[in-house]
Amino acid sequence: MNNTSQSDFNSKIISIAGRKNILLDKNKTLFYSTGIRVGGGVVAMVVFPNDLFQLWQVLEECIRHEKIIIMQAANTGLTGGSTPDGNNYDREIVIINCLHIKQLILINSASQVIALPGTTLYDLEEKLLPFRRGPHSVIGSSCIGASVIGGVCNNSGGNLVNRGPAYTELSLYARLNELGKLELVNHLGINLGKSPRSIFTNLQAINFNIQNVPDTESLASDKEYQFRVRDINASSPARFNSDSRRLFESSGCAGKIAVFAVRLDTFPLPEREKVFFVGTNNAEHLTHLREKILTNMNSLPDMGEYMHFSYFDGSAKYCKDTFLFLKYFGTKYLPKLLEAKRYIDQLTGQVTFLPENISDRLMQFIADILPNHLPIRLLSFRKKFNYYMLLLASNNSIEEMKLLLDIETEKSEDFEYIECTESEGKDALLHRYVAGAAPARYKILNPDLAGDLLPLDIAFPRNFKDWDQLLPQDILNEMSDSFEMAHFLCMVFHLDFVVKKGVDSKLLKEKILKFLDSINAKYPAEHNVGHLYKAEKSLEVFYRELDPTNTFNSGIGKMSKRKNYQ
C-alpha cells in the first residue's frame, strides 16, 4: 500500500473511532499483537471502536483497503488465536479490539442473556448474581478475564459438566462473502430492523421487550453435554474443537467472522455447595471413581477437576501472587493489575541492563517471602499423595457424592478425601483456578534451563484409561519441566510442557501428536487451533465457508495466510 492510500485509511479510521482509540506506534501495539503464551507479529493498527456501528464502519474500511482483520477482546487465548503469527502475511493486519463495547442485556427474567463483544465472563457472572443465575463457565485453565464471545468462538469451557461448553445458534455477526460484500446476519431471534445502523441502534438502546423475547428452537447452550459425558464406553471424546456437532456460525468460528452479539442460556445457582478434595497415589482409583460418578450418580457434581502434584506444586510456587490478589481483591481489579504490569514491563524494557519480564520477577519475589497461603489440610494431602481431584457438588449431589466417596475410600488406605469447609473449598478451587499460569512463570524465572512452551490441550476418548502413563520416557527427558491437570470427568487434559533449552520443540510436538493420533485422541479440546495446531479437514471446510476470501484471522489452524487461500 502506498503512503497516500495508507494515510487515507488512517484518516478514515480516525474519523470513525477517534484518534485516542487508535494505536499506530509499534511499541504501543505490541501488547495487543503478542499472545499471552505464544504468537505475535507486526500490525498496522490497533483500533478500539466504542459501539457496534463504529465496529461495522471499521470493518468496511478494512475490507475496502484489503486489510487482514483480527477480532480481539481480552487476548487471553492460549494458542495465539487472537494475534498474528509472524510477519509473513501478504496484506497488512489490523487488530480490532472490542473491549470498549461492554454491554449485557438480560432477557426473559435473566433466563438468557445477550452479550456484546467486550463483555467478560466476570461481567456476566456479576450481573447474573442478583438473579441467582450463572453463566456456562466460572473457571478456566488460565483465561482469567476472558470474554463471553471469545468463549463461544472457541467452544471454550465444559468443566461444569451439567452446563457444557460454550455454544449458541443465536448470534449477530458479519461475514465477507465470495463476492467481497460484507453481510450482516441477524440470527438472535429478535426483530431489530433491516439496516446495520438500525439493528445496532435498536440492540444497544434495547428497543425491544426484554421480558418477552420469543422462544426459538435454536439452541443457546449445549443441552446434550451432561448426557454425552456419561457414555464412558464411547471410543470418541466427549468434546473437542473440531467436533461438527458444535460448529455453527459464531460457535467455534475462531474469529473467521466478526461477532457482534450472542444470545446464551443462563443457569440456576445451587442452594448448597460442597467441595471434596480427594488424594491418592494410585491413578486407577481416580479412573474407577470417575466411572462410578458418571454411571451411578443420579445428579452429577458440577465439577470434577484433576491435579497432578506437578500442577499442585506449580500453582503453589508460581501462582501464589495471583491467588492472593484474587482472594483479597477479586477479579474486578485484575485488569488494572495487568495494565500496571504491562506499563512496568514496557518502561523497564527500555533499560538494557535490566532483565526482561521484571514485573513477574518482582511479583514472584514478593510471593516467596509471604507466608503459606494454602489450607493446612490440603498441604497434608500434598505430603501423602501425588494425584488429586477437586469435586464440587451441589444440592442433591452432595449427599450422593459423600456416600460414594465413603464407599470407595474404605477399599484402600491409599485413597482419602477431605470434606472441605467453606473457606477450604474456596481456596482449593482458587488454587486450581490460577494454576495455568505456572508454566509461563517457570520459563521466565529459569531462562538458562527453559526453552519453548509446549502446551497441549487434549481430549481423550471417553473410554480411555491409560492417561497416567501416557508419554514415553525419551520424550519426557526432553522437558525442563512439565505440568498436568484435567477436566477429569470429560477426559480433557492440559499437559503443559517447558521444553529444555536447545531442544527442537516443533519436532518434539510432531512426535507427541503422532502418538495421540494413534490412540484416537483429539486436539485441541477447548482452546481452539489458534496458530499451534493444524485444523482438521472438516474444521478447515467450516472456516472456508465462513470466510471464503480469507480476510478474517488469516493463517489460523496453519491454513494459508494469503488472500483467497492461494
XYZ file of C-alpha atoms in Angstrom:
566
model
C 0.000 0.000 0.000
C 1.418 3.425 -0.969
C 1.749 6.277 1.519
C -1.271 8.147 0.138
C -3.533 5.111 0.450
C -2.191 4.360 3.951
C -2.777 7.947 5.016
C -6.306 7.810 3.603
C -7.008 4.589 5.525
C -5.670 6.033 8.780
C -7.738 9.189 8.322
C -10.901 7.184 7.681
C -10.440 5.074 10.811
C -9.671 8.180 12.877
C -12.848 9.832 11.624
C -14.829 6.756 12.700
C -13.310 5.847 16.064
C -11.411 8.973 17.117
C -7.640 9.414 17.350
C -7.452 8.400 21.021
C -8.931 5.000 20.145
C -6.218 4.096 17.627
C -2.690 2.805 18.190
C -0.145 3.089 15.378
C 3.202 3.065 17.163
C 4.800 -0.390 17.247
C 5.751 -0.096 20.920
C 2.130 0.618 21.805
C 0.599 -2.064 19.589
C 2.995 -4.737 20.865
C 0.888 -5.708 23.885
C -2.147 -6.384 21.677
C -0.217 -8.091 18.870
C 1.540 -10.555 21.204
C -0.167 -13.644 22.641
C -0.084 -14.333 26.380
C 1.763 -17.615 25.745
C 2.610 -17.851 22.057
C 2.359 -15.871 18.858
C 2.909 -12.326 17.781
C 3.715 -10.133 14.801
C 3.660 -6.631 13.407
C 0.290 -4.953 12.873
C -0.542 -1.741 11.042
C -3.015 -0.587 13.663
C -4.994 -1.490 16.756
C -8.387 0.199 16.877
C -10.887 0.311 19.755
C -14.409 1.057 18.444
C -16.845 2.454 21.010
C -20.053 0.882 19.724
C -21.342 -1.712 17.294
C -21.929 0.697 14.409
C -18.379 2.020 14.718
C -17.192 -1.590 14.618
C -19.195 -2.142 11.431
C -17.724 1.008 9.826
C -14.178 -0.015 10.755
C -14.789 -3.419 9.179
C -15.995 -1.741 5.973
C -12.852 0.395 5.736
C -10.542 -2.528 6.462
C -12.191 -4.527 3.691
C -12.113 -1.568 1.304
C -8.341 -1.240 1.860
C -7.740 -5.032 1.771
C -6.530 -5.458 5.339
C -6.427 -8.697 7.267
C -8.770 -8.360 10.250
C -8.142 -9.930 13.654
C -11.013 -9.566 16.091
C -9.857 -9.392 19.689
C -11.229 -8.824 23.190
C -9.197 -9.759 26.280
C -6.423 -11.514 24.278
C -6.361 -14.445 26.692
C -6.171 -17.163 24.030
C -3.662 -19.888 24.887
C -2.921 -20.882 21.282
C -2.184 -17.470 19.771
C -5.541 -17.249 18.024
C -6.190 -13.562 18.729
C -2.857 -12.226 17.445
C -0.774 -12.526 14.266
C 1.700 -15.372 13.837
C 4.921 -13.950 12.441
C 5.243 -11.364 9.681
C 4.832 -13.461 6.520
C 1.377 -12.168 5.522
C 0.525 -10.782 2.090
C -1.548 -7.885 3.494
C -1.327 -5.541 6.450
C -3.068 -6.599 9.648
C -5.499 -4.546 11.693
C -6.479 -5.710 15.171
C -9.957 -4.588 16.202
C -10.095 -4.755 19.979
C -13.683 -4.734 21.242
C -13.180 -4.261 24.985
C -14.833 -0.819 24.828
C -18.103 -2.413 23.669
C -19.227 -3.816 27.010
C -22.921 -4.457 27.327
C -25.090 -7.201 28.753
C -28.805 -7.462 28.185
C -30.687 -9.861 30.450
C -33.805 -11.201 28.770
C -36.807 -13.256 29.847
C -36.177 -12.772 33.585
C -32.440 -13.427 33.182
C -33.014 -16.972 31.876
C -30.989 -15.845 28.856
C -28.527 -13.075 28.136
C -27.335 -11.145 25.099
C -23.618 -10.365 25.356
C -21.703 -7.849 23.242
C -18.030 -8.311 22.270
C -16.294 -6.624 25.221
C -18.259 -8.409 27.929
C -16.162 -10.693 30.124
C -17.225 -13.803 31.993
C -16.673 -11.831 35.189
C -19.123 -9.141 33.997
C -21.688 -11.809 33.186
C -21.274 -13.654 36.469
C -21.583 -10.412 38.473
C -24.694 -9.201 36.655
C -26.462 -12.574 36.981
C -25.751 -12.949 40.693
C -28.753 -10.891 41.960
C -30.999 -13.169 39.899
C -29.404 -16.316 41.371
C -28.286 -17.363 37.894
C -24.870 -18.285 36.497
C -23.084 -18.492 33.104
C -21.881 -21.631 31.350
C -18.413 -21.350 32.875
C -16.860 -19.885 36.003
C -13.354 -21.336 35.939
C -10.639 -21.636 33.319
C -7.186 -23.080 32.884
C -5.643 -19.632 32.786
C -8.085 -17.427 30.912
C -8.815 -15.031 33.757
C -10.676 -12.093 32.241
C -11.772 -13.957 29.099
C -14.670 -12.548 27.082
C -18.033 -14.250 26.670
C -17.951 -14.077 22.876
C -14.349 -15.319 22.837
C -15.529 -18.395 24.704
C -18.275 -19.031 22.156
C -15.928 -18.537 19.203
C -13.559 -21.118 20.665
C -16.080 -23.615 22.139
C -14.418 -22.961 25.487
C -15.412 -24.303 28.888
C -17.165 -27.531 29.689
C -15.627 -28.233 33.073
C -19.069 -27.537 34.552
C -20.405 -30.841 33.307
C -24.082 -30.011 33.839
C -23.786 -26.930 31.607
C -21.369 -27.982 28.882
C -19.001 -25.910 26.742
C -19.976 -22.504 25.355
C -22.367 -22.921 22.442
C -25.129 -20.996 20.734
C -27.004 -20.931 17.461
C -28.266 -17.415 18.183
C -25.890 -14.642 17.195
C -25.460 -11.395 15.293
C -22.397 -11.406 13.061
C -20.807 -10.074 9.873
C -19.090 -12.126 7.197
C -17.397 -11.287 3.906
C -18.958 -13.353 1.135
C -17.409 -14.790 -2.033
C -18.135 -11.559 -3.919
C -16.316 -9.420 -1.386
C -19.502 -7.976 0.094
C -19.829 -7.533 3.842
C -23.045 -9.162 5.052
C -24.742 -8.650 8.409
C -26.577 -11.743 9.652
C -29.095 -11.393 12.489
C -29.838 -14.794 13.989
C -30.548 -13.529 17.515
C -34.214 -14.393 17.067
C -35.183 -10.732 17.681
C -36.534 -8.286 15.104
C -34.169 -5.306 15.269
C -34.758 -3.757 11.856
C -33.196 -4.222 8.438
C -30.210 -1.875 8.006
C -26.998 -2.302 10.006
C -27.427 1.092 11.684
C -30.991 0.328 12.829
C -30.071 -3.185 14.006
C -27.126 -1.955 16.083
C -29.006 1.070 17.414
C -32.049 -0.940 18.452
C -29.912 -3.606 20.093
C -27.718 -1.264 22.136
C -30.633 1.012 23.043
C -32.659 -2.129 23.964
C -35.583 -1.106 21.761
C -37.430 -4.398 22.314
C -39.312 -6.062 25.131
C -36.648 -7.825 27.194
C -39.277 -9.763 29.167
C -40.990 -11.140 26.092
C -38.244 -12.225 23.706
C -39.701 -15.033 21.566
C -38.605 -18.598 22.257
C -36.770 -20.347 19.474
C -35.919 -23.917 18.521
C -32.289 -22.847 18.081
C -30.018 -23.824 20.953
C -28.399 -21.280 23.268
C -26.317 -23.882 25.163
C -25.114 -27.463 24.755
C -28.094 -29.156 26.405
C -26.892 -32.649 25.470
C -23.487 -32.490 27.112
C -24.313 -33.843 30.573
C -25.764 -36.948 28.913
C -22.954 -37.301 26.394
C -20.250 -37.203 29.075
C -21.885 -40.165 30.893
C -21.175 -42.515 27.974
C -17.935 -43.851 29.453
C -17.676 -46.701 26.916
C -17.547 -44.423 23.874
C -14.338 -44.570 21.830
C -14.629 -40.873 20.934
C -14.005 -37.826 23.159
C -16.854 -36.010 24.910
C -15.882 -32.676 23.374
C -13.219 -31.206 21.103
C -12.896 -28.138 18.905
C -13.357 -29.794 15.529
C -16.492 -31.692 16.579
C -19.008 -30.920 13.817
C -21.845 -31.268 16.353
C -20.904 -27.916 17.816
C -19.670 -25.887 14.854
C -22.337 -23.381 13.896
C -21.807 -19.803 12.697
C -20.246 -17.973 15.682
C -19.793 -21.158 17.719
C -16.303 -22.446 17.023
C -15.648 -19.789 14.349
C -12.184 -18.874 15.736
C -12.569 -15.301 14.541
C -13.344 -16.140 10.895
C -16.373 -13.850 11.186
C -16.965 -10.653 13.183
C -19.337 -11.467 16.037
C -21.354 -8.522 17.382
C -23.581 -10.312 19.895
C -24.506 -13.768 21.155
C -27.612 -14.995 22.951
C -26.934 -17.593 25.635
C -28.755 -19.591 28.268
C -28.073 -18.952 31.942
C -28.351 -21.496 34.755
C -29.873 -21.529 38.266
C -27.293 -21.186 41.020
C -27.316 -24.021 43.555
C -28.772 -23.542 47.030
C -25.934 -25.565 48.597
C -22.378 -26.359 47.524
C -19.636 -28.565 48.923
C -16.048 -29.144 47.782
C -14.476 -32.576 48.273
C -10.682 -32.853 47.951
C -9.535 -36.371 47.046
C -5.991 -37.746 47.214
C -4.297 -40.983 46.146
C -1.062 -42.432 44.791
C -2.881 -44.904 42.562
C -4.238 -43.476 39.310
C -6.617 -46.429 38.944
C -8.558 -45.193 41.981
C -9.406 -41.966 40.138
C -10.330 -43.836 36.953
C -12.702 -46.062 38.925
C -14.149 -43.106 40.830
C -14.862 -41.280 37.562
C -16.724 -44.305 36.208
C -18.810 -44.596 39.386
C -19.696 -40.887 39.352
C -20.779 -40.881 35.714
C -22.724 -44.157 35.785
C -24.154 -44.395 39.319
C -24.930 -40.879 40.474
C -28.402 -39.542 39.712
C -27.176 -35.945 39.942
C -23.722 -35.219 38.575
C -21.365 -32.974 40.536
C -20.858 -29.562 38.996
C -17.136 -30.050 38.581
C -14.518 -32.817 38.677
C -11.009 -31.385 38.314
C -7.826 -33.463 38.408
C -4.464 -32.061 39.512
C -1.178 -33.903 39.320
C 1.346 -32.924 42.001
C 3.284 -31.056 39.268
C 0.473 -28.539 38.853
C -0.331 -28.502 42.579
C 3.270 -27.502 43.299
C 3.490 -25.253 40.239
C 0.404 -23.332 41.265
C 1.591 -23.066 44.877
C 5.001 -21.667 43.855
C 4.439 -19.674 40.659
C 0.820 -18.520 41.024
C 0.816 -17.527 44.685
C 0.759 -13.794 43.876
C -2.267 -14.182 41.594
C -4.001 -16.381 44.180
C -3.567 -13.769 46.919
C -4.631 -10.909 44.659
C -7.816 -12.669 43.562
C -8.616 -13.862 47.080
C -8.440 -10.426 48.636
C -9.365 -8.129 45.733
C -11.358 -10.347 43.352
C -11.273 -10.436 39.557
C -12.824 -6.975 39.325
C -9.460 -5.261 39.767
C -7.411 -7.758 37.789
C -7.446 -5.680 34.556
C -5.859 -2.786 36.468
C -3.145 -5.099 37.781
C -2.416 -6.396 34.284
C -2.341 -2.841 32.946
C 0.163 -1.802 35.634
C 2.224 -4.918 34.928
C 2.301 -4.106 31.215
C 3.325 -0.498 31.911
C 6.200 -1.586 34.179
C 7.493 -4.101 31.622
C 7.326 -1.545 28.792
C 9.121 1.060 30.888
C 11.864 -1.221 32.186
C 12.222 -2.936 28.815
C 13.908 0.207 27.514
C 16.687 -0.133 30.122
C 19.231 -2.502 28.603
C 20.852 -3.784 31.818
C 17.543 -4.842 33.410
C 16.195 -8.381 32.829
C 13.061 -8.993 30.780
C 9.668 -9.509 32.469
C 10.760 -7.623 35.544
C 7.173 -7.371 36.847
C 6.900 -11.184 37.008
C 10.215 -11.378 38.807
C 9.163 -8.715 41.292
C 5.795 -10.369 41.956
C 7.488 -13.738 42.431
C 9.982 -12.232 44.889
C 7.166 -10.732 46.975
C 5.181 -14.001 46.872
C 8.193 -16.023 48.021
C 8.628 -14.021 51.213
C 4.946 -14.110 52.149
C 3.687 -16.872 54.478
C 1.998 -20.015 53.179
C -1.386 -19.322 51.593
C -2.941 -22.804 51.287
C -5.109 -24.637 53.841
C -3.130 -26.939 56.149
C -5.293 -29.985 55.365
C -4.651 -29.606 51.619
C -0.929 -29.354 52.247
C -1.069 -32.516 54.350
C -2.538 -34.321 51.320
C 0.303 -32.978 49.171
C 2.799 -34.677 51.517
C 0.966 -38.005 51.255
C -0.305 -38.198 47.680
C 0.640 -37.431 44.065
C -2.823 -37.337 42.461
C -5.742 -35.127 43.499
C -9.321 -34.482 42.486
C -11.449 -31.465 43.271
C -15.123 -32.352 43.242
C -17.652 -29.542 43.502
C -21.074 -30.966 44.367
C -24.307 -29.062 44.882
C -27.835 -29.653 46.152
C -28.792 -33.340 45.787
C -25.371 -34.408 44.516
C -23.684 -33.520 47.844
C -25.080 -36.476 49.780
C -24.632 -38.787 46.791
C -21.009 -37.755 46.421
C -20.228 -38.154 50.111
C -21.755 -41.634 50.174
C -19.809 -42.689 47.063
C -16.532 -41.341 48.445
C -17.093 -43.130 51.768
C -17.590 -46.431 49.949
C -14.666 -46.040 47.550
C -12.058 -44.749 50.018
C -12.809 -47.537 52.502
C -11.436 -50.014 49.974
C -7.848 -48.745 50.208
C -5.601 -46.984 52.695
C -4.048 -45.173 49.748
C -7.260 -43.292 48.947
C -8.661 -40.486 51.114
C -10.829 -37.411 50.878
C -11.470 -34.182 52.752
C -14.919 -32.687 53.069
C -13.772 -29.073 52.834
C -15.033 -26.255 54.971
C -16.362 -23.267 53.028
C -13.047 -21.405 53.234
C -11.021 -24.520 52.387
C -13.243 -25.175 49.386
C -12.843 -21.637 48.068
C -9.073 -21.819 48.454
C -8.903 -25.234 46.786
C -10.884 -24.004 43.774
C -8.838 -20.800 43.554
C -5.629 -22.829 43.697
C -6.862 -24.748 40.647
C -8.200 -21.589 39.008
C -4.848 -19.785 38.870
C -2.695 -22.843 38.106
C -2.491 -22.434 34.334
C -0.075 -19.518 34.609
C 2.643 -21.671 36.194
C 4.479 -22.842 33.021
C 4.970 -19.298 31.699
C 6.243 -18.056 35.076
C 8.613 -21.034 35.324
C 10.037 -20.204 31.884
C 10.576 -16.540 32.851
C 12.368 -17.434 36.083
C 14.547 -20.178 34.552
C 15.910 -18.715 31.290
C 19.069 -20.842 31.359
C 17.091 -24.091 31.521
C 13.830 -23.360 29.721
C 13.253 -23.326 26.005
C 9.859 -23.105 24.317
C 6.494 -23.579 25.973
C 4.697 -26.629 24.595
C 1.081 -26.550 25.824
C -1.101 -29.490 24.816
C -4.873 -29.394 25.132
C -6.075 -32.968 24.603
C -9.475 -34.678 24.526
C -9.067 -38.376 25.218
C -11.739 -40.929 24.262
C -14.351 -41.348 26.972
C -13.269 -44.979 27.464
C -9.553 -44.127 27.785
C -7.883 -45.419 30.964
C -4.123 -45.170 30.392
C -3.939 -41.421 31.000
C -1.343 -41.686 33.768
C 1.438 -43.412 31.806
C 0.950 -41.538 28.576
C 4.236 -40.405 27.009
C 7.422 -42.493 26.780
C 10.416 -41.513 28.899
C 12.543 -40.444 25.914
C 10.029 -37.650 25.234
C 9.754 -36.652 28.892
C 13.553 -36.426 29.083
C 13.403 -33.523 26.615
C 11.376 -31.409 29.050
C 12.796 -28.911 31.505
C 9.560 -29.198 33.486
C 6.024 -30.436 32.935
C 2.622 -29.685 34.423
C -0.511 -31.850 34.239
C -4.172 -31.293 35.123
C -7.536 -32.158 33.620
C -11.275 -31.687 33.472
C -11.332 -35.291 34.540
C -14.999 -36.223 34.121
C -14.694 -35.062 30.499
C -11.272 -36.676 29.914
C -9.939 -33.308 28.727
C -6.283 -32.934 29.765
C -3.915 -29.989 29.861
C -0.346 -31.217 29.518
C 1.813 -28.101 29.647
C 5.499 -28.656 28.980
C 8.508 -26.374 29.135
C 10.998 -27.820 26.687
C 14.688 -27.879 27.571
C 16.717 -25.076 26.090
C 18.129 -26.104 22.714
C 15.535 -28.825 22.053
C 13.563 -28.526 18.799
C 10.039 -28.137 20.186
C 8.409 -28.460 16.755
C 9.894 -31.904 16.110
C 9.063 -32.948 19.652
C 5.471 -31.800 19.240
C 5.091 -33.724 15.970
C 6.268 -36.850 17.756
C 3.722 -36.349 20.559
C 0.841 -35.600 18.195
C 1.600 -38.691 16.125
C 1.267 -40.768 19.273
C -2.006 -39.027 20.213
C -3.404 -39.805 16.770
C -2.696 -43.489 17.368
C -4.989 -43.585 20.423
C -7.843 -41.627 18.781
C -7.298 -38.536 20.929
C -8.413 -35.154 19.587
C -6.602 -31.864 19.924
C -7.190 -29.150 20.772
C -10.057 -29.867 23.129
C -11.267 -26.421 24.152
C -8.855 -23.578 23.326
C -9.164 -23.908 19.543
C -6.445 -24.446 16.981
C -5.010 -20.929 17.059
C -1.610 -20.978 15.398
C -0.393 -24.030 17.329
C -2.489 -26.787 15.735
C -3.333 -27.750 12.175
C -7.069 -27.620 11.560
C -8.657 -30.942 10.660
C -10.176 -31.087 7.179
C -13.749 -30.674 8.457
C -12.735 -27.636 10.514
C -10.884 -26.122 7.560
C -14.021 -26.521 5.420
C -16.053 -24.780 8.139
C -13.596 -21.859 8.242
C -13.585 -21.503 4.455
C -17.367 -21.437 4.317
C -17.471 -18.681 6.916
C -14.664 -16.650 5.328
C -14.191 -17.546 1.639
C -11.773 -14.645 0.940
C -9.501 -15.349 3.952
C -9.885 -11.825 5.300
C -10.532 -12.675 8.963
C -7.792 -14.203 11.123
C -5.778 -15.425 8.147
C -3.459 -18.349 8.845
C -5.496 -19.789 11.698
C -5.142 -23.554 12.025
C -1.918 -23.415 9.948
C -4.006 -22.599 6.868
C -2.880 -20.208 4.137
C -2.218 -16.609 5.167
C -2.806 -15.329 1.641
C -5.897 -13.768 0.119
C -8.445 -16.335 -1.109
C -6.273 -19.084 0.454
C -3.871 -19.002 -2.508
